[in-house]
mmCIF file of C-alpha atoms and ligand atoms in Angstrom:
data_model
loop_
_atom_site.group_PDB
_atom_site.id
_atom_site.type_symbol
_atom_site.label_atom_id
_atom_site.label_comp_id
_atom_site.label_asym_id
_atom_site.label_seq_id
_atom_site.Cartn_x
_atom_site.Cartn_y
_atom_site.Cartn_z
ATOM 1 C CA MET S 213 128.590 -29.976 -32.842
ATOM 2 C CA PRO S 214 132.104 -31.082 -31.741
ATOM 3 C CA LYS S 215 133.105 -34.311 -33.478
ATOM 4 C CA ILE S 216 133.671 -36.267 -30.278
ATOM 5 C CA PHE S 217 130.235 -35.320 -28.988
ATOM 6 C CA ALA S 218 128.649 -36.387 -32.264
ATOM 7 C CA ARG S 219 130.428 -39.757 -31.991
ATOM 8 C CA VAL S 220 129.197 -40.256 -28.457
ATOM 9 C CA MET S 221 125.645 -39.437 -29.579
ATOM 10 C CA LEU S 222 125.976 -41.881 -32.450
ATOM 11 C CA PHE S 223 127.195 -44.565 -30.046
ATOM 12 C CA PHE S 224 124.133 -44.137 -27.878
ATOM 13 C CA ILE S 225 121.697 -43.968 -30.767
ATOM 14 C CA ILE S 226 123.026 -47.032 -32.584
ATOM 15 C CA LEU S 227 124.509 -49.197 -29.878
ATOM 16 C CA ALA S 228 122.764 -48.439 -26.630
ATOM 17 C CA PRO S 229 119.512 -50.298 -27.392
ATOM 18 C CA SER S 230 121.371 -53.452 -28.378
ATOM 19 C CA LEU S 231 123.617 -53.121 -25.331
ATOM 20 C CA GLY S 232 120.480 -53.053 -23.212
ATOM 21 C CA ALA S 233 119.189 -56.261 -24.755
ATOM 22 C CA SER S 234 122.479 -58.099 -24.482
ATOM 23 C CA ALA S 235 122.993 -56.918 -20.909
ATOM 24 C CA PHE S 236 119.649 -58.598 -20.141
ATOM 25 C CA GLU S 237 120.704 -61.760 -21.966
ATOM 26 C CA GLU S 238 124.085 -61.944 -20.238
ATOM 27 C CA ALA S 239 122.998 -60.927 -16.741
ATOM 28 C CA PRO S 240 122.198 -63.633 -14.193
ATOM 29 C CA THR S 241 118.635 -64.797 -14.734
ATOM 30 C CA LEU S 242 115.853 -64.749 -12.172
ATOM 31 C CA ARG S 243 116.213 -68.490 -12.132
ATOM 32 C CA ASP S 244 119.945 -68.375 -11.269
ATOM 33 C CA LEU S 245 119.282 -65.862 -8.539
ATOM 34 C CA ALA S 246 116.282 -67.713 -7.121
ATOM 35 C CA GLU S 247 118.377 -70.876 -6.950
ATOM 36 C CA GLN S 248 121.030 -68.988 -4.998
ATOM 37 C CA ASN S 249 118.297 -67.967 -2.561
ATOM 38 C CA ASP S 250 116.911 -71.498 -2.387
ATOM 39 C CA ILE S 251 113.436 -70.620 -3.634
ATOM 40 C CA TYR S 252 111.528 -71.434 -6.790
ATOM 41 C CA ILE S 253 110.632 -68.706 -9.251
ATOM 42 C CA GLY S 254 107.652 -69.764 -11.301
ATOM 43 C CA ALA S 255 105.136 -68.752 -13.934
ATOM 44 C CA ALA S 256 101.700 -69.939 -14.998
ATOM 45 C CA VAL S 257 101.722 -71.170 -18.584
ATOM 46 C CA TYR S 258 99.099 -71.756 -21.266
ATOM 47 C CA VAL S 259 100.022 -74.630 -23.538
ATOM 48 C CA SER S 260 99.356 -72.594 -26.703
ATOM 49 C CA HIS S 261 102.037 -70.072 -25.743
ATOM 50 C CA LEU S 262 104.689 -72.727 -26.219
ATOM 51 C CA ASN S 263 104.301 -72.095 -29.953
ATOM 52 C CA ASP S 264 105.914 -68.697 -29.491
ATOM 53 C CA PRO S 265 109.741 -68.985 -29.578
ATOM 54 C CA LEU S 266 110.312 -65.783 -27.579
ATOM 55 C CA PHE S 267 107.952 -66.970 -24.867
ATOM 56 C CA VAL S 268 109.680 -70.347 -24.732
ATOM 57 C CA ASP S 269 113.078 -68.743 -24.497
ATOM 58 C CA ILE S 270 112.134 -66.539 -21.549
ATOM 59 C CA LEU S 271 110.145 -69.212 -19.757
ATOM 60 C CA GLY S 272 112.896 -71.820 -19.930
ATOM 61 C CA SER S 273 115.724 -69.477 -19.021
ATOM 62 C CA GLN S 274 114.150 -67.229 -16.372
ATOM 63 C CA PHE S 275 111.904 -69.610 -14.400
ATOM 64 C CA ASN S 276 112.452 -72.933 -12.655
ATOM 65 C CA MET S 277 108.843 -73.689 -11.718
ATOM 66 C CA LEU S 278 105.834 -74.062 -14.011
ATOM 67 C CA THR S 279 102.132 -73.987 -13.123
ATOM 68 C CA PRO S 280 99.634 -75.090 -15.787
ATOM 69 C CA GLU S 281 97.311 -72.079 -16.025
ATOM 70 C CA ASN S 282 94.308 -74.170 -17.137
ATOM 71 C CA GLU S 283 95.495 -77.550 -18.423
ATOM 72 C CA ALA S 284 95.132 -79.497 -15.165
ATOM 73 C CA LYS S 285 91.652 -78.298 -14.219
ATOM 74 C CA ALA S 286 88.840 -80.846 -14.132
ATOM 75 C CA CYS S 287 86.908 -79.552 -17.159
ATOM 76 C CA GLU S 288 90.078 -79.806 -19.250
ATOM 77 C CA LEU S 289 91.236 -83.209 -18.003
ATOM 78 C CA GLN S 290 87.938 -85.073 -17.689
ATOM 79 C CA PRO S 291 85.430 -83.384 -19.994
ATOM 80 C CA ARG S 292 83.218 -86.505 -19.957
ATOM 81 C CA LEU S 293 82.832 -88.854 -17.036
ATOM 82 C CA GLY S 294 85.541 -91.489 -17.276
ATOM 83 C CA GLN S 295 87.130 -89.940 -20.402
ATOM 84 C CA PHE S 296 90.375 -88.164 -19.706
ATOM 85 C CA ASP S 297 92.350 -85.976 -22.068
ATOM 86 C CA PHE S 298 95.935 -85.463 -20.969
ATOM 87 C CA ARG S 299 97.370 -84.096 -24.211
ATOM 88 C CA ASN S 300 97.839 -80.471 -23.196
ATOM 89 C CA PHE S 301 99.005 -81.253 -19.713
ATOM 90 C CA ASP S 302 101.478 -83.796 -21.089
ATOM 91 C CA THR S 303 102.900 -81.134 -23.428
ATOM 92 C CA LEU S 304 103.496 -78.826 -20.460
ATOM 93 C CA MET S 305 105.012 -81.651 -18.429
ATOM 94 C CA ASP S 306 107.417 -82.504 -21.244
ATOM 95 C CA PHE S 307 108.457 -78.864 -21.559
ATOM 96 C CA ALA S 308 109.009 -78.565 -17.812
ATOM 97 C CA GLU S 309 111.104 -81.707 -17.687
ATOM 98 C CA GLU S 310 113.196 -80.745 -20.722
ATOM 99 C CA HIS S 311 113.958 -77.440 -19.016
ATOM 100 C CA GLU S 312 114.443 -78.916 -15.555
ATOM 101 C CA MET S 313 111.527 -76.990 -14.130
ATOM 102 C CA THR S 314 109.551 -78.181 -11.107
ATOM 103 C CA VAL S 315 105.807 -78.465 -11.696
ATOM 104 C CA HIS S 316 103.222 -76.916 -9.378
ATOM 105 C CA GLY S 317 100.032 -78.841 -10.243
ATOM 106 C CA HIS S 318 96.889 -76.702 -10.298
ATOM 107 C CA THR S 319 94.233 -77.821 -9.319
ATOM 108 C CA LEU S 320 92.176 -80.867 -8.261
ATOM 109 C CA LEU S 321 89.166 -79.134 -6.686
ATOM 110 C CA TRP S 322 87.696 -75.863 -7.937
ATOM 111 C CA HIS S 323 84.201 -74.392 -8.248
ATOM 112 C CA GLN S 324 85.058 -73.133 -11.738
ATOM 113 C CA CYS S 325 85.954 -75.209 -14.798
ATOM 114 C CA VAL S 326 83.431 -77.795 -13.579
ATOM 115 C CA PRO S 327 82.605 -80.419 -16.237
ATOM 116 C CA SER S 328 78.897 -80.716 -16.981
ATOM 117 C CA TRP S 329 78.746 -84.345 -15.792
ATOM 118 C CA LEU S 330 79.796 -83.126 -12.353
ATOM 119 C CA ALA S 331 77.553 -80.076 -12.294
ATOM 120 C CA ASN S 332 74.467 -82.008 -13.442
ATOM 121 C CA GLY S 333 74.902 -85.356 -11.732
ATOM 122 C CA PRO S 334 72.876 -86.600 -10.071
ATOM 123 C CA PHE S 335 75.152 -88.612 -7.778
ATOM 124 C CA SER S 336 74.542 -90.302 -4.463
ATOM 125 C CA ARG S 337 77.208 -89.497 -1.858
ATOM 126 C CA ASP S 338 78.954 -92.834 -2.480
ATOM 127 C CA GLU S 339 78.881 -92.419 -6.248
ATOM 128 C CA ALA S 340 80.335 -88.932 -5.971
ATOM 129 C CA ILE S 341 83.089 -90.126 -3.630
ATOM 130 C CA ASP S 342 83.950 -92.819 -6.182
ATOM 131 C CA ALA S 343 84.060 -90.214 -8.946
ATOM 132 C CA LEU S 344 86.267 -87.889 -6.876
ATOM 133 C CA ARG S 345 88.587 -90.734 -6.007
ATOM 134 C CA ASP S 346 88.772 -91.822 -9.624
ATOM 135 C CA HIS S 347 89.568 -88.286 -10.840
ATOM 136 C CA ILE S 348 92.323 -87.780 -8.299
ATOM 137 C CA MET S 349 93.840 -91.269 -8.514
ATOM 138 C CA THR S 350 93.900 -91.025 -12.302
ATOM 139 C CA VAL S 351 95.371 -87.517 -12.510
ATOM 140 C CA VAL S 352 97.793 -87.552 -9.583
ATOM 141 C CA GLY S 353 98.638 -91.209 -10.228
ATOM 142 C CA ARG S 354 99.541 -90.566 -13.871
ATOM 143 C CA TYR S 355 102.204 -88.024 -12.884
ATOM 144 C CA LYS S 356 103.339 -89.731 -9.686
ATOM 145 C CA GLY S 357 106.899 -88.675 -8.827
ATOM 146 C CA ARG S 358 106.876 -85.940 -11.503
ATOM 147 C CA ILE S 359 104.774 -83.247 -9.822
ATOM 148 C CA ALA S 360 106.302 -81.882 -6.644
ATOM 149 C CA ILE S 361 103.289 -79.905 -5.449
ATOM 150 C CA TRP S 362 99.556 -80.199 -5.991
ATOM 151 C CA ASP S 363 97.000 -77.504 -5.267
ATOM 152 C CA VAL S 364 94.529 -80.075 -4.024
ATOM 153 C CA ALA S 365 91.891 -77.510 -3.145
ATOM 154 C CA ASN S 366 91.533 -74.102 -4.753
ATOM 155 C CA GLU S 367 89.202 -71.463 -3.315
ATOM 156 C CA THR S 368 86.987 -73.929 -1.458
ATOM 157 C CA ILE S 369 86.515 -71.557 1.502
ATOM 158 C CA ALA S 370 83.805 -68.880 1.213
ATOM 159 C CA ASP S 371 84.951 -65.277 0.669
ATOM 160 C CA ASP S 372 83.883 -64.151 4.147
ATOM 161 C CA GLY S 373 85.624 -67.119 5.775
ATOM 162 C CA SER S 374 82.351 -68.317 7.298
ATOM 163 C CA GLY S 375 82.567 -71.865 5.949
ATOM 164 C CA LEU S 376 82.823 -73.731 2.668
ATOM 165 C CA ARG S 377 81.711 -72.304 -0.638
ATOM 166 C CA ASP S 378 78.947 -74.149 -2.504
ATOM 167 C CA THR S 379 80.261 -76.414 -5.233
ATOM 168 C CA PRO S 380 78.913 -79.508 -6.985
ATOM 169 C CA TRP S 381 81.340 -81.804 -5.141
ATOM 170 C CA ARG S 382 80.124 -80.401 -1.835
ATOM 171 C CA GLN S 383 76.523 -80.706 -2.931
ATOM 172 C CA TRP S 384 76.910 -84.424 -3.766
ATOM 173 C CA ILE S 385 79.357 -85.432 -0.999
ATOM 174 C CA GLY S 386 79.066 -82.989 1.899
ATOM 175 C CA ASP S 387 81.629 -80.870 3.738
ATOM 176 C CA ASP S 388 84.185 -83.650 4.004
ATOM 177 C CA TYR S 389 84.809 -83.581 0.235
ATOM 178 C CA VAL S 390 87.868 -81.369 0.796
ATOM 179 C CA GLU S 391 89.605 -83.678 3.249
ATOM 180 C CA LEU S 392 88.716 -86.693 1.105
ATOM 181 C CA ALA S 393 90.509 -85.010 -1.803
ATOM 182 C CA PHE S 394 93.645 -84.521 0.310
ATOM 183 C CA GLN S 395 93.521 -88.169 1.397
ATOM 184 C CA PHE S 396 93.083 -89.463 -2.166
ATOM 185 C CA ALA S 397 95.919 -87.248 -3.450
ATOM 186 C CA HIS S 398 98.212 -88.546 -0.730
ATOM 187 C CA GLU S 399 97.277 -92.109 -1.577
ATOM 188 C CA ALA S 400 97.988 -91.475 -5.270
ATOM 189 C CA ASP S 401 101.422 -89.898 -4.678
ATOM 190 C CA PRO S 402 102.685 -90.037 -1.093
ATOM 191 C CA ASP S 403 105.702 -87.852 -1.973
ATOM 192 C CA ALA S 404 103.768 -84.937 -3.468
ATOM 193 C CA LEU S 405 103.329 -81.873 -1.285
ATOM 194 C CA LEU S 406 99.644 -81.085 -0.930
ATOM 195 C CA PHE S 407 98.514 -77.450 -0.835
ATOM 196 C CA TYR S 408 95.441 -75.372 -0.114
ATOM 197 C CA ASN S 409 95.415 -72.364 -2.506
ATOM 198 C CA ASP S 410 93.275 -69.214 -2.343
ATOM 199 C CA TYR S 411 92.992 -65.443 -2.926
ATOM 200 C CA ASN S 412 92.629 -62.733 -0.267
ATOM 201 C CA ILE S 413 94.379 -64.933 2.259
ATOM 202 C CA GLU S 414 97.794 -63.276 1.969
ATOM 203 C CA SER S 415 97.377 -61.120 5.044
ATOM 204 C CA VAL S 416 95.660 -61.769 8.361
ATOM 205 C CA ASN S 417 91.862 -61.481 7.958
ATOM 206 C CA ASP S 418 88.671 -63.532 8.429
ATOM 207 C CA LYS S 419 89.367 -65.667 5.372
ATOM 208 C CA SER S 420 92.988 -66.410 6.222
ATOM 209 C CA ASP S 421 91.864 -67.163 9.788
ATOM 210 C CA ALA S 422 89.506 -69.773 8.273
ATOM 211 C CA VAL S 423 92.415 -71.273 6.299
ATOM 212 C CA TYR S 424 94.519 -71.345 9.448
ATOM 213 C CA ALA S 425 91.686 -73.094 11.327
ATOM 214 C CA MET S 426 91.212 -75.631 8.527
ATOM 215 C CA VAL S 427 94.926 -76.465 8.407
ATOM 216 C CA SER S 428 95.038 -76.826 12.214
ATOM 217 C CA ASP S 429 92.001 -79.089 12.130
ATOM 218 C CA PHE S 430 93.446 -81.240 9.312
ATOM 219 C CA LEU S 431 96.727 -81.646 11.159
ATOM 220 C CA ALA S 432 94.950 -82.551 14.404
ATOM 221 C CA ARG S 433 92.984 -85.264 12.583
ATOM 222 C CA GLY S 434 95.888 -86.609 10.528
ATOM 223 C CA ILE S 435 94.653 -85.325 7.141
ATOM 224 C CA PRO S 436 97.744 -84.835 4.955
ATOM 225 C CA ILE S 437 98.410 -81.161 4.111
ATOM 226 C CA HIS S 438 101.807 -79.568 3.581
ATOM 227 C CA GLY S 439 101.362 -76.035 2.382
ATOM 228 C CA VAL S 440 99.293 -72.978 1.642
ATOM 229 C CA GLY S 441 99.375 -71.037 -1.616
ATOM 230 C CA MET S 442 98.701 -67.317 -1.380
ATOM 231 C CA GLN S 443 97.490 -66.418 -4.860
ATOM 232 C CA SER S 444 98.384 -62.718 -4.518
ATOM 233 C CA HIS S 445 96.332 -61.104 -7.289
ATOM 234 C CA MET S 446 97.262 -57.672 -6.003
ATOM 235 C CA ILE S 447 96.044 -54.142 -6.594
ATOM 236 C CA LEU S 448 98.825 -51.573 -7.005
ATOM 237 C CA GLY S 449 99.855 -50.056 -3.685
ATOM 238 C CA GLN S 450 97.762 -52.382 -1.534
ATOM 239 C CA ILE S 451 100.387 -54.879 -0.468
ATOM 240 C CA ASP S 452 100.665 -55.295 3.275
ATOM 241 C CA PRO S 453 104.107 -56.841 3.872
ATOM 242 C CA TYR S 454 103.724 -56.830 7.647
ATOM 243 C CA GLY S 455 100.410 -58.733 7.555
ATOM 244 C CA ILE S 456 101.690 -61.172 4.943
ATOM 245 C CA ALA S 457 104.812 -61.873 6.981
ATOM 246 C CA LYS S 458 102.698 -62.480 10.076
ATOM 247 C CA ASN S 459 100.426 -64.887 8.212
ATOM 248 C CA MET S 460 103.388 -66.752 6.680
ATOM 249 C CA GLN S 461 104.871 -67.057 10.140
ATOM 250 C CA ARG S 462 101.787 -68.539 11.791
ATOM 251 C CA LEU S 463 101.263 -71.037 8.950
ATOM 252 C CA GLY S 464 104.957 -71.926 9.007
ATOM 253 C CA GLU S 465 104.786 -72.575 12.733
ATOM 254 C CA LEU S 466 102.028 -75.106 12.044
ATOM 255 C CA GLY S 467 104.464 -76.879 9.722
ATOM 256 C CA MET S 468 103.199 -75.470 6.416
ATOM 257 C CA GLN S 469 105.284 -74.340 3.485
ATOM 258 C CA VAL S 470 103.965 -71.134 1.997
ATOM 259 C CA GLN S 471 104.134 -70.155 -1.661
ATOM 260 C CA ILE S 472 103.136 -67.018 -3.530
ATOM 261 C CA THR S 473 101.295 -68.822 -6.301
ATOM 262 C CA GLU S 474 99.591 -66.410 -8.722
ATOM 263 C CA LEU S 475 101.159 -62.992 -8.317
ATOM 264 C CA ASP S 476 100.216 -60.088 -10.532
ATOM 265 C CA VAL S 477 99.815 -56.387 -9.741
ATOM 266 C CA ARG S 478 96.955 -54.613 -11.511
ATOM 267 C CA PHE S 479 96.093 -50.933 -11.825
ATOM 268 C CA GLU S 480 93.619 -48.592 -13.509
ATOM 269 C CA GLY S 481 94.631 -46.548 -16.565
ATOM 270 C CA GLU S 482 97.730 -46.526 -18.724
ATOM 271 C CA PRO S 483 101.001 -48.151 -17.685
ATOM 272 C CA SER S 484 102.915 -44.859 -17.296
ATOM 273 C CA ASP S 485 106.551 -44.830 -16.160
ATOM 274 C CA GLN S 486 105.416 -43.769 -12.732
ATOM 275 C CA ILE S 487 102.927 -46.627 -12.423
ATOM 276 C CA LEU S 488 105.506 -49.141 -13.587
ATOM 277 C CA ARG S 489 107.962 -47.860 -10.959
ATOM 278 C CA ARG S 490 105.334 -48.228 -8.241
ATOM 279 C CA GLN S 491 104.538 -51.674 -9.540
ATOM 280 C CA ALA S 492 108.233 -52.564 -9.355
ATOM 281 C CA SER S 493 108.268 -51.494 -5.747
ATOM 282 C CA ASP S 494 105.260 -53.759 -4.997
ATOM 283 C CA TYR S 495 107.026 -56.710 -6.629
ATOM 284 C CA ARG S 496 110.156 -55.913 -4.622
ATOM 285 C CA ARG S 497 108.193 -55.860 -1.361
ATOM 286 C CA MET S 498 106.518 -59.178 -2.127
ATOM 287 C CA MET S 499 109.860 -60.784 -2.922
ATOM 288 C CA GLU S 500 111.466 -59.304 0.210
ATOM 289 C CA THR S 501 108.608 -60.698 2.286
ATOM 290 C CA CYS S 502 109.096 -64.133 0.764
ATOM 291 C CA LEU S 503 112.875 -64.077 1.215
ATOM 292 C CA GLU S 504 112.594 -62.845 4.801
ATOM 293 C CA SER S 505 110.298 -65.747 5.706
ATOM 294 C CA GLU S 506 111.885 -69.095 6.400
ATOM 295 C CA TYR S 507 108.668 -70.757 5.213
ATOM 296 C CA CYS S 508 108.178 -69.164 1.775
ATOM 297 C CA THR S 509 109.481 -71.579 -0.845
ATOM 298 C CA ALA S 510 108.207 -70.241 -4.175
ATOM 299 C CA PHE S 511 107.377 -66.990 -5.920
ATOM 300 C CA ILE S 512 105.125 -67.628 -8.927
ATOM 301 C CA THR S 513 103.674 -65.000 -11.273
ATOM 302 C CA TRP S 514 100.359 -65.617 -13.068
ATOM 303 C CA GLY S 515 101.860 -65.501 -16.541
ATOM 304 C CA VAL S 516 105.039 -64.243 -18.162
ATOM 305 C CA SER S 517 104.140 -61.443 -20.575
ATOM 306 C CA ASP S 518 101.491 -58.750 -20.122
ATOM 307 C CA ARG S 519 100.268 -59.696 -23.580
ATOM 308 C CA TYR S 520 98.594 -62.845 -22.275
ATOM 309 C CA THR S 521 97.439 -61.839 -18.798
ATOM 310 C CA TRP S 522 94.020 -63.154 -17.737
ATOM 311 C CA LEU S 523 93.282 -59.594 -16.565
ATOM 312 C CA ARG S 524 92.795 -58.417 -20.130
ATOM 313 C CA GLY S 525 89.868 -60.821 -20.489
ATOM 314 C CA SER S 526 86.719 -58.911 -21.413
ATOM 315 C CA ASN S 527 84.302 -60.931 -19.284
ATOM 316 C CA LEU S 528 85.884 -60.722 -15.859
ATOM 317 C CA GLY S 529 83.036 -58.671 -14.493
ATOM 318 C CA PHE S 530 85.103 -56.986 -11.786
ATOM 319 C CA PHE S 531 87.971 -55.271 -13.550
ATOM 320 C CA GLU S 532 88.154 -53.673 -16.964
ATOM 321 C CA ASN S 533 91.467 -52.294 -18.177
ATOM 322 C CA PRO S 534 92.414 -53.467 -21.651
ATOM 323 C CA VAL S 535 95.910 -52.001 -21.268
ATOM 324 C CA VAL S 536 96.634 -53.412 -17.828
ATOM 325 C CA ALA S 537 100.215 -54.638 -17.556
ATOM 326 C CA PRO S 538 100.477 -56.684 -14.368
ATOM 327 C CA LEU S 539 103.468 -58.977 -15.011
ATOM 328 C CA LEU S 540 107.279 -58.921 -15.294
ATOM 329 C CA PHE S 541 107.607 -58.752 -19.106
ATOM 330 C CA ASP S 542 105.825 -56.310 -21.399
ATOM 331 C CA ASP S 543 103.791 -57.207 -24.498
ATOM 332 C CA ASP S 544 106.989 -57.619 -26.536
ATOM 333 C CA TYR S 545 108.741 -59.632 -23.833
ATOM 334 C CA ASN S 546 111.002 -56.813 -22.697
ATOM 335 C CA PRO S 547 111.819 -56.991 -18.999
ATOM 336 C CA LYS S 548 109.982 -54.293 -17.042
ATOM 337 C CA PRO S 549 111.053 -52.313 -13.962
ATOM 338 C CA ALA S 550 109.363 -55.035 -11.880
ATOM 339 C CA TYR S 551 111.775 -57.566 -13.380
ATOM 340 C CA ASP S 552 114.762 -55.354 -12.560
ATOM 341 C CA ALA S 553 113.487 -54.948 -9.016
ATOM 342 C CA LEU S 554 113.345 -58.717 -8.546
ATOM 343 C CA VAL S 555 116.869 -59.116 -9.923
ATOM 344 C CA GLU S 556 118.091 -56.447 -7.516
ATOM 345 C CA VAL S 557 116.434 -57.859 -4.435
ATOM 346 C CA LEU S 558 117.397 -61.455 -5.229
ATOM 347 C CA THR S 559 120.995 -60.321 -5.762
ATOM 348 C CA GLU S 560 121.027 -58.445 -2.453
ATOM 349 C CA TYR S 561 119.706 -61.435 -0.518
ATOM 350 C CA ALA S 562 121.939 -63.934 -2.332
ATOM 351 C CA GLY S 563 124.950 -62.038 -1.030
ATOM 352 C CA GLU S 564 123.875 -62.316 2.607
HETATM 353 O O1 9MR W 876 94.073 -67.418 -15.682
HETATM 354 C C1 9MR W 876 93.057 -68.393 -15.786
HETATM 355 C C2 9MR W 876 92.151 -68.071 -16.968
HETATM 356 O O2 9MR W 876 92.866 -68.199 -18.174
HETATM 357 C C3 9MR W 876 90.956 -69.017 -16.987
HETATM 358 O O3 9MR W 876 90.054 -68.591 -17.999
HETATM 359 C C4 9MR W 876 90.264 -69.015 -15.628
HETATM 360 C C5 9MR W 876 89.157 -70.037 -15.594
HETATM 361 O O4 9MR W 876 89.644 -71.354 -15.726
HETATM 362 O O5 9MR W 876 91.200 -69.312 -14.597
HETATM 363 C C6 9MR W 876 92.250 -68.398 -14.501
HETATM 364 O O6 9MR W 876 93.121 -68.772 -13.447
HETATM 365 C C7 9MR W 876 92.609 -68.629 -12.128
HETATM 366 C C8 9MR W 876 93.230 -69.705 -11.272
HETATM 367 O O7 9MR W 876 93.004 -70.969 -11.828
HETATM 368 C C9 9MR W 876 92.718 -69.650 -9.845
HETATM 369 N N1 9MR W 876 92.898 -68.346 -9.275
HETATM 370 C C10 9MR W 876 92.414 -67.236 -10.062
HETATM 371 C C11 9MR W 876 93.011 -67.297 -11.467
HETATM 372 C C12 9MR W 876 92.588 -66.077 -12.281
HETATM 373 O O8 9MR W 876 91.208 -66.088 -12.447
#
């Protein structure tokens, strides 16, 4: 082998991997690029992951918005009636503030993570309204001025869009429990932006029509609502940018902000190079759709590293792939093709 060729080979074998890592460290971060495009780039975070220095490093440097993945749900915050536990949520809040991240609060109403006192009751309508008011005034009031956005209601509309889903709050209070929650949240922090958040409402369909109708009705009756979160738990290759853009547009014209709040892209089988390239293209198309819309203000992924995705949970009941890799960073926190795609598209749009 000619000497020069051997030297070049040696350079690539020894130096190239470290060059790759440092190029990632020195390149503009997603956060820098999102700021240039005037949107938030966010991630859902579990409090326990803050014990991992690599996780902390990536979270604080690459993202400027944080959503508590579980720590602000009712069963976590008020496990017994009248007894609140804010420790984990406070830890996330402190981290976000230290790293100048905006917090997307999630969530005040949900049919899951229901504390047993709420599920079992029994409550009269008035008692339940008092309990709802107390939960919201206590939680939203505690963080007044520190949480920019609250998902007031999560998944309260039925899957077929035909009406409201059954939940304990609805059982005790009636259908107006959702609007009462928006009113109480507004009373507790008049500056917070109040969102409705759901899945399968990204595009135009029966369920997103029901969201559109609910928002229109709230606005007509003076119920405070400021935005809609499209969760965006996507299946590889099934993103419909045209439909999503259309839906963002109609909500925006009502006066809503729109955010992509829980993005991940799942697939069957192994994460081959080809699958990861297709996944990158789905991430790119979602980001393009957000950047093209004047109403889309945040792009949030449901986690940081594939290692901790909720989709590897064994009891989901609808999706089993223990090696699924739906996020921007792999199990060892290396940026994936999806990450590179977001950097590329954010760079392109920042230059416009
Ligand atoms: O990712 C969350 C998982 O860790 C929890 O076990 C689960 C139940 O609290 O909630 C998951 O987050 C959900 C979110 O709150 C609402 N949209 C769907 C998300 C994934 O299930």
